[in-house]
Amino acid sequence: MHKRKMRDLVSCLSENAVNVSHSSCSSYSKNACISPSLSPSIQNSISCVYKLVLSTLKQFLITVTWCNNKSNSNQGLSIRFGDDDPSAAAPFRLNTNSRFFRNSKKKGSKLLDSDESKIEVLWDLSNAKYDSGPEPVNGFYVVILVDSEIGLILGDMAEEAVSKRFKTSTPMAKVSLLSRREHCSGNTLYTTKAQFCDTGTWHDVLIRCSVENEGFKVPVLSVCIDKKTVIRVKRLQWNFRGNQTIFVDGLVVDLLWDVHDWFFNPASGNAVFMFRTRSGLDSRLWLEEKAAQKDKDKVQFSLLIYACKSS
């Protein structure tokens, strides 16, 4: 999705266009990104890709998607395994729309067969609490077993559920979050949380496009982490594509943006923002690094925000 668009974005940038800043640098304003009275855009869907390494050293991918599309009844949770065709129906799906989601379906288990593994999904959403997005924040669990091995556990109630149901000797896979994709719609203010590495802390991320008066009104893009401005792009209608490099938790993170359609294709009003970690030993961008990556087991993380401006 958007691979060609993002590759074109990178190819048009020279190495000299990459700037380095630090999210904790005191020279940046600490107040520039305090949330204004404007409410953030609404998250329509959140999709996370997890990499599992089983005790047999077998690697396995799981994609978990939470959806909250109010324009139709197709809301809830879907899970894909391995290299499932994204255009095909997900092998596991729960419709949590209140009109159709009966109490009997809010908790349960299901066995699934894939080409390579035996999979079991256990879930309990009967007491799930939600904030403004489609992903529950507490009161739930989703546990996925792969070949009788505990693979992915999600939710604040997951550890308790695992301890009650399985023996302490049950093997557990090593899990890493590879990517998180968010679809948002509404205005030009976006907020989310991100953990850029498995051992890192969670950070508040805010992206805002506003208009400032410099004798004449100009659009400005601000990206903030933990209420500290890490980039600020002025005259955004001319700098609608670009990238900068920041440091978060000691990691090199490439931040790329493409808001071309906001200005030149207002009928769709779509924009893309991406945060992507890479090796600090390599000065190349992540798209170039991918082909030359020597350490195939090295885990990198990407956060993709797909933003639709409806007003």
Tab-separated table of C-alpha atoms in Angstrom:
chain	number	residue	atom	x	y	z
A	1	MET	CA	0.000	0.000	0.000
A	2	HIS	CA	1.455	3.356	-1.116
A	3	LYS	CA	4.827	1.659	-1.835
A	4	ARG	CA	5.298	3.498	-5.118
A	5	LYS	CA	4.266	6.783	-3.545
A	6	MET	CA	6.709	6.419	-0.667
A	7	ARG	CA	9.542	5.301	-2.972
A	8	ASP	CA	8.978	8.344	-5.182
A	9	LEU	CA	9.038	10.448	-2.042
A	10	VAL	CA	12.485	9.149	-1.081
A	11	SER	CA	13.953	9.229	-4.570
A	12	CYS	CA	13.292	12.951	-4.928
A	13	LEU	CA	15.260	13.805	-1.786
A	14	SER	CA	18.980	14.421	-1.680
A	15	GLU	CA	21.210	13.340	1.202
A	16	ASN	CA	21.639	16.975	2.159
A	17	ALA	CA	17.887	17.226	2.869
A	18	VAL	CA	18.213	14.978	5.927
A	19	ASN	CA	18.415	16.919	9.175
A	20	VAL	CA	19.152	15.432	12.593
A	21	SER	CA	17.381	16.510	15.756
A	22	HIS	CA	16.837	14.968	19.194
A	23	SER	CA	13.439	14.533	20.815
A	24	SER	CA	14.790	15.594	24.199
A	25	CYS	CA	16.817	18.568	22.978
A	26	SER	CA	16.106	21.627	25.099
A	27	SER	CA	16.460	23.968	22.117
A	28	TYR	CA	13.045	22.857	20.866
A	29	SER	CA	9.897	24.385	22.223
A	30	LYS	CA	8.229	22.358	24.963
A	31	ASN	CA	4.943	24.183	24.570
A	32	ALA	CA	4.461	24.280	20.806
A	33	CYS	CA	2.585	20.985	20.721
A	34	ILE	CA	0.316	21.272	23.720
A	35	SER	CA	-3.010	20.096	22.340
A	36	PRO	CA	-5.233	22.976	21.223
A	37	SER	CA	-8.959	23.061	21.749
A	38	LEU	CA	-9.408	21.320	18.402
A	39	SER	CA	-10.240	17.637	18.887
A	40	PRO	CA	-7.877	15.158	17.177
A	41	SER	CA	-8.938	13.193	14.126
A	42	ILE	CA	-10.708	9.876	14.618
A	43	GLN	CA	-8.886	6.579	14.180
A	44	ASN	CA	-10.883	4.380	11.793
A	45	SER	CA	-8.598	1.355	11.890
A	46	ILE	CA	-5.359	0.178	13.488
A	47	SER	CA	-3.346	-2.680	12.011
A	48	CYS	CA	-0.275	-4.196	13.702
A	49	VAL	CA	2.132	-6.758	12.241
A	50	TYR	CA	3.900	-9.022	14.738
A	51	LYS	CA	6.830	-11.326	14.102
A	52	LEU	CA	6.920	-14.563	16.118
A	53	VAL	CA	9.958	-16.771	16.532
A	54	LEU	CA	8.868	-20.156	17.891
A	55	SER	CA	11.015	-22.436	20.051
A	56	THR	CA	11.700	-24.437	16.872
A	57	LEU	CA	13.175	-21.204	15.389
A	58	LYS	CA	10.316	-21.120	12.916
A	59	GLN	CA	9.259	-17.547	12.096
A	60	PHE	CA	5.614	-16.563	11.776
A	61	LEU	CA	3.780	-13.309	10.997
A	62	ILE	CA	0.474	-12.250	12.543
A	63	THR	CA	-1.474	-9.157	11.468
A	64	VAL	CA	-4.082	-7.859	13.941
A	65	THR	CA	-6.539	-5.208	12.751
A	66	TRP	CA	-9.071	-3.271	14.844
A	67	CYS	CA	-11.660	-1.460	12.753
A	68	ASN	CA	-14.316	1.099	13.611
A	69	ASN	CA	-15.878	2.182	10.341
A	70	LYS	CA	-19.170	3.766	11.339
A	71	SER	CA	-20.342	3.965	7.736
A	72	ASN	CA	-21.042	0.227	7.753
A	73	SER	CA	-21.479	-2.655	10.159
A	74	ASN	CA	-18.084	-4.191	9.426
A	75	GLN	CA	-16.497	-3.239	12.745
A	76	GLY	CA	-14.358	-5.173	15.139
A	77	LEU	CA	-11.322	-7.457	15.054
A	78	SER	CA	-9.696	-9.384	12.214
A	79	ILE	CA	-6.524	-11.486	12.266
A	80	ARG	CA	-4.374	-12.710	9.378
A	81	PHE	CA	-1.542	-15.206	9.483
A	82	GLY	CA	1.652	-15.524	7.478
A	83	ASP	CA	1.398	-14.175	3.952
A	84	ASP	CA	-2.399	-14.237	3.699
A	85	ASP	CA	-3.789	-12.432	0.683
A	86	PRO	CA	-4.926	-9.035	2.058
A	87	SER	CA	-7.708	-8.900	-0.549
A	88	ALA	CA	-9.200	-12.175	0.717
A	89	ALA	CA	-11.408	-12.482	3.791
A	90	ALA	CA	-9.455	-12.738	7.035
A	91	PRO	CA	-9.491	-16.302	8.474
A	92	PHE	CA	-10.480	-14.870	11.870
A	93	ARG	CA	-12.993	-12.056	12.215
A	94	LEU	CA	-15.219	-10.711	14.972
A	95	ASN	CA	-17.891	-8.127	14.258
A	96	THR	CA	-18.183	-6.123	17.472
A	97	ASN	CA	-20.957	-3.850	16.257
A	98	SER	CA	-23.346	-3.621	19.213
A	99	ARG	CA	-26.355	-4.513	17.046
A	100	PHE	CA	-24.872	-7.847	15.969
A	101	PHE	CA	-22.259	-8.761	18.583
A	102	ARG	CA	-24.108	-11.129	20.909
A	103	ASN	CA	-22.793	-11.795	24.404
A	104	SER	CA	-22.001	-15.380	23.418
A	105	LYS	CA	-19.439	-14.113	20.884
A	106	LYS	CA	-17.681	-11.691	23.204
A	107	LYS	CA	-15.723	-14.558	24.722
A	108	GLY	CA	-14.570	-17.817	23.194
A	109	SER	CA	-11.948	-19.791	21.277
A	110	LYS	CA	-11.528	-20.965	17.705
A	111	LEU	CA	-9.254	-23.465	15.976
A	112	LEU	CA	-7.853	-22.472	12.594
A	113	ASP	CA	-5.838	-24.379	10.033
A	114	SER	CA	-3.193	-22.720	7.922
A	115	ASP	CA	-0.889	-24.171	5.303
A	116	GLU	CA	2.010	-24.350	7.725
A	117	SER	CA	0.713	-24.316	11.302
A	118	LYS	CA	-2.111	-25.197	13.657
A	119	ILE	CA	-3.563	-22.038	15.198
A	120	GLU	CA	-5.916	-21.392	18.096
A	121	VAL	CA	-7.352	-17.982	19.003
A	122	LEU	CA	-8.772	-17.268	22.469
A	123	TRP	CA	-10.496	-13.996	23.278
A	124	ASP	CA	-12.585	-12.163	25.855
A	125	LEU	CA	-14.008	-8.759	24.921
A	126	SER	CA	-17.008	-8.931	27.248
A	127	ASN	CA	-15.653	-6.177	29.525
A	128	ALA	CA	-13.517	-4.329	26.976
A	129	LYS	CA	-13.231	-0.563	27.455
A	130	TYR	CA	-12.581	1.755	24.518
A	131	ASP	CA	-11.289	5.294	24.233
A	132	SER	CA	-11.853	7.224	20.995
A	133	GLY	CA	-10.327	4.582	18.714
A	134	PRO	CA	-11.286	1.065	17.600
A	135	GLU	CA	-8.645	-0.671	19.751
A	136	PRO	CA	-9.716	-1.507	23.323
A	137	VAL	CA	-7.569	0.050	26.038
A	138	ASN	CA	-8.293	-2.379	28.893
A	139	GLY	CA	-10.616	-5.077	30.192
A	140	PHE	CA	-9.865	-7.622	27.439
A	141	TYR	CA	-7.491	-10.235	26.123
A	142	VAL	CA	-6.629	-11.930	22.845
A	143	VAL	CA	-4.276	-14.927	22.963
A	144	ILE	CA	-3.007	-16.735	19.865
A	145	LEU	CA	-1.378	-20.166	19.985
A	146	VAL	CA	0.753	-21.422	17.113
A	147	ASP	CA	1.572	-25.155	17.007
A	148	SER	CA	0.561	-25.478	20.703
A	149	GLU	CA	3.006	-22.714	21.610
A	150	ILE	CA	1.900	-19.427	23.193
A	151	GLY	CA	2.442	-16.912	20.445
A	152	LEU	CA	0.809	-13.508	20.756
A	153	ILE	CA	-0.872	-12.173	23.906
A	154	LEU	CA	-2.739	-8.842	23.813
A	155	GLY	CA	-4.652	-6.961	26.491
A	156	ASP	CA	-4.299	-6.256	30.189
A	157	MET	CA	-6.115	-9.490	31.089
A	158	ALA	CA	-3.958	-11.704	28.857
A	159	GLU	CA	-1.333	-12.764	31.403
A	160	GLU	CA	-3.988	-13.807	33.905
A	161	ALA	CA	-5.805	-15.816	31.242
A	162	VAL	CA	-2.582	-17.554	30.189
A	163	SER	CA	-1.595	-18.420	33.765
A	164	LYS	CA	-5.018	-19.968	34.465
A	165	ARG	CA	-5.257	-21.995	31.258
A	166	PHE	CA	-1.697	-23.143	30.528
A	167	LYS	CA	1.101	-24.797	32.427
A	168	THR	CA	4.239	-22.840	33.218
A	169	SER	CA	6.148	-25.294	31.030
A	170	THR	CA	4.188	-24.316	27.914
A	171	PRO	CA	6.688	-22.788	25.469
A	172	MET	CA	6.300	-19.120	24.541
A	173	ALA	CA	7.371	-17.548	21.284
A	174	LYS	CA	9.556	-14.471	21.061
A	175	VAL	CA	7.390	-11.625	19.770
A	176	SER	CA	8.364	-8.328	18.112
A	177	LEU	CA	6.128	-5.577	16.745
A	178	LEU	CA	7.274	-4.847	13.186
A	179	SER	CA	4.789	-2.180	12.130
A	180	ARG	CA	1.682	-0.272	13.121
A	181	ARG	CA	-0.607	1.318	10.540
A	182	GLU	CA	-3.318	3.806	11.484
A	183	HIS	CA	-6.084	5.178	9.262
A	184	CYS	CA	-7.479	8.498	10.500
A	185	SER	CA	-10.097	10.932	9.242
A	186	GLY	CA	-11.264	14.379	10.259
A	187	ASN	CA	-9.121	17.480	10.616
A	188	THR	CA	-5.330	17.973	10.451
A	189	LEU	CA	-4.532	17.102	14.070
A	190	TYR	CA	-3.425	13.516	14.776
A	191	THR	CA	-2.388	11.955	18.057
A	192	THR	CA	-1.191	8.450	18.867
A	193	LYS	CA	1.274	6.500	21.004
A	194	ALA	CA	4.291	4.552	19.755
A	195	GLN	CA	6.992	2.293	21.146
A	196	PHE	CA	9.908	2.392	18.726
A	197	CYS	CA	11.620	-0.723	20.091
A	198	ASP	CA	10.662	-3.681	22.280
A	199	THR	CA	12.671	-2.364	25.238
A	200	GLY	CA	11.767	1.300	24.763
A	201	THR	CA	9.145	3.411	26.483
A	202	TRP	CA	5.801	4.504	25.031
A	203	HIS	CA	5.811	8.004	23.564
A	204	ASP	CA	3.018	10.448	22.783
A	205	VAL	CA	3.142	11.417	19.101
A	206	LEU	CA	1.303	14.454	17.767
A	207	ILE	CA	1.142	15.647	14.146
A	208	ARG	CA	-0.477	18.983	13.393
A	209	CYS	CA	-0.917	21.111	10.293
A	210	SER	CA	-1.841	24.692	11.144
A	211	VAL	CA	-1.832	28.106	9.489
A	212	GLU	CA	0.522	30.824	10.712
A	213	ASN	CA	0.608	34.482	9.785
A	214	GLU	CA	3.929	35.781	8.443
A	215	GLY	CA	2.549	38.820	6.706
A	216	PHE	CA	0.489	36.300	4.770
A	217	LYS	CA	-0.942	33.005	5.917
A	218	VAL	CA	1.269	29.929	5.394
A	219	PRO	CA	0.611	26.280	6.323
A	220	VAL	CA	3.057	24.770	8.839
A	221	LEU	CA	3.585	21.119	9.751
A	222	SER	CA	4.644	20.328	13.334
A	223	VAL	CA	5.560	16.888	14.651
A	224	CYS	CA	5.930	16.466	18.388
A	225	ILE	CA	7.050	13.637	20.624
A	226	ASP	CA	6.149	13.890	24.307
A	227	LYS	CA	5.055	17.532	23.774
A	228	LYS	CA	8.450	18.507	22.334
A	229	THR	CA	8.694	19.687	18.740
A	230	VAL	CA	11.065	17.483	16.747
A	231	ILE	CA	10.365	18.953	13.308
A	232	ARG	CA	8.652	22.073	12.015
A	233	VAL	CA	8.087	22.513	8.277
A	234	LYS	CA	7.106	25.979	7.073
A	235	ARG	CA	5.420	26.779	3.747
A	236	LEU	CA	4.081	23.260	3.550
A	237	GLN	CA	2.424	23.852	0.185
A	238	TRP	CA	5.946	23.978	-1.303
A	239	ASN	CA	7.511	21.398	1.009
A	240	PHE	CA	4.673	18.910	0.719
A	241	ARG	CA	7.112	15.957	0.579
A	242	GLY	CA	10.208	15.491	2.679
A	243	ASN	CA	12.050	13.695	5.419
A	244	GLN	CA	14.075	14.383	8.525
A	245	THR	CA	15.952	12.199	10.965
A	246	ILE	CA	15.309	12.232	14.703
A	247	PHE	CA	16.622	10.237	17.650
A	248	VAL	CA	14.236	8.459	20.006
A	249	ASP	CA	15.450	6.208	22.843
A	250	GLY	CA	18.887	6.193	21.220
A	251	LEU	CA	17.443	4.977	17.913
A	252	VAL	CA	17.787	6.630	14.525
A	253	VAL	CA	14.266	7.241	13.202
A	254	ASP	CA	13.532	8.470	9.679
A	255	LEU	CA	10.399	10.606	9.573
A	256	LEU	CA	8.852	10.951	6.108
A	257	TRP	CA	5.778	12.936	5.103
A	258	ASP	CA	3.716	13.330	1.938
A	259	VAL	CA	0.823	15.801	2.063
A	260	HIS	CA	0.707	16.449	-1.694
A	261	ASP	CA	-2.935	15.470	-2.055
A	262	TRP	CA	-4.026	17.839	0.667
A	263	PHE	CA	-3.074	20.712	-1.627
A	264	PHE	CA	-3.331	19.320	-5.163
A	265	ASN	CA	-5.986	16.615	-4.913
A	266	PRO	CA	-8.437	17.975	-2.341
A	267	ALA	CA	-11.190	15.627	-3.500
A	268	SER	CA	-9.411	12.739	-1.767
A	269	GLY	CA	-7.503	14.791	0.805
A	270	ASN	CA	-5.099	11.997	1.757
A	271	ALA	CA	-1.680	12.302	3.405
A	272	VAL	CA	0.919	9.805	4.601
A	273	PHE	CA	3.299	10.093	7.568
A	274	MET	CA	5.855	7.404	8.357
A	275	PHE	CA	8.292	6.831	11.213
A	276	ARG	CA	10.866	4.110	10.455
A	277	THR	CA	13.793	2.996	12.609
A	278	ARG	CA	17.116	2.076	11.017
A	279	SER	CA	20.691	1.282	11.921
A	280	GLY	CA	22.645	4.297	13.110
A	281	LEU	CA	25.760	2.846	11.456
A	282	ASP	CA	24.267	3.370	8.017
A	283	SER	CA	23.645	6.848	6.585
A	284	ARG	CA	21.217	5.548	3.960
A	285	LEU	CA	17.472	5.802	4.157
A	286	TRP	CA	15.547	2.686	5.138
A	287	LEU	CA	14.325	1.946	1.601
A	288	GLU	CA	17.932	1.761	0.413
A	289	GLU	CA	19.048	-0.125	3.489
A	290	LYS	CA	16.489	-2.864	3.007
A	291	ALA	CA	18.320	-4.494	0.119
A	292	ALA	CA	21.672	-4.320	1.884
A	293	GLN	CA	20.551	-5.461	5.317
A	294	LYS	CA	23.079	-8.037	6.500
A	295	ASP	CA	21.471	-8.920	9.807
A	296	LYS	CA	18.225	-10.575	8.736
A	297	ASP	CA	17.143	-11.127	12.328
A	298	LYS	CA	17.434	-7.456	13.262
A	299	VAL	CA	14.015	-6.112	14.235
A	300	GLN	CA	13.022	-2.699	12.923
A	301	PHE	CA	9.784	-0.843	13.489
A	302	SER	CA	7.632	1.408	11.324
A	303	LEU	CA	4.616	3.554	12.190
A	304	LEU	CA	2.466	4.551	9.223
A	305	ILE	CA	-0.309	7.133	9.607
A	306	TYR	CA	-2.697	7.410	6.674
A	307	ALA	CA	-4.641	10.636	7.134
A	308	CYS	CA	-7.823	11.694	5.375
A	309	LYS	CA	-8.724	15.383	5.699
A	310	SER	CA	-12.470	15.771	5.412
A	311	SER	CA	-12.581	19.486	6.029
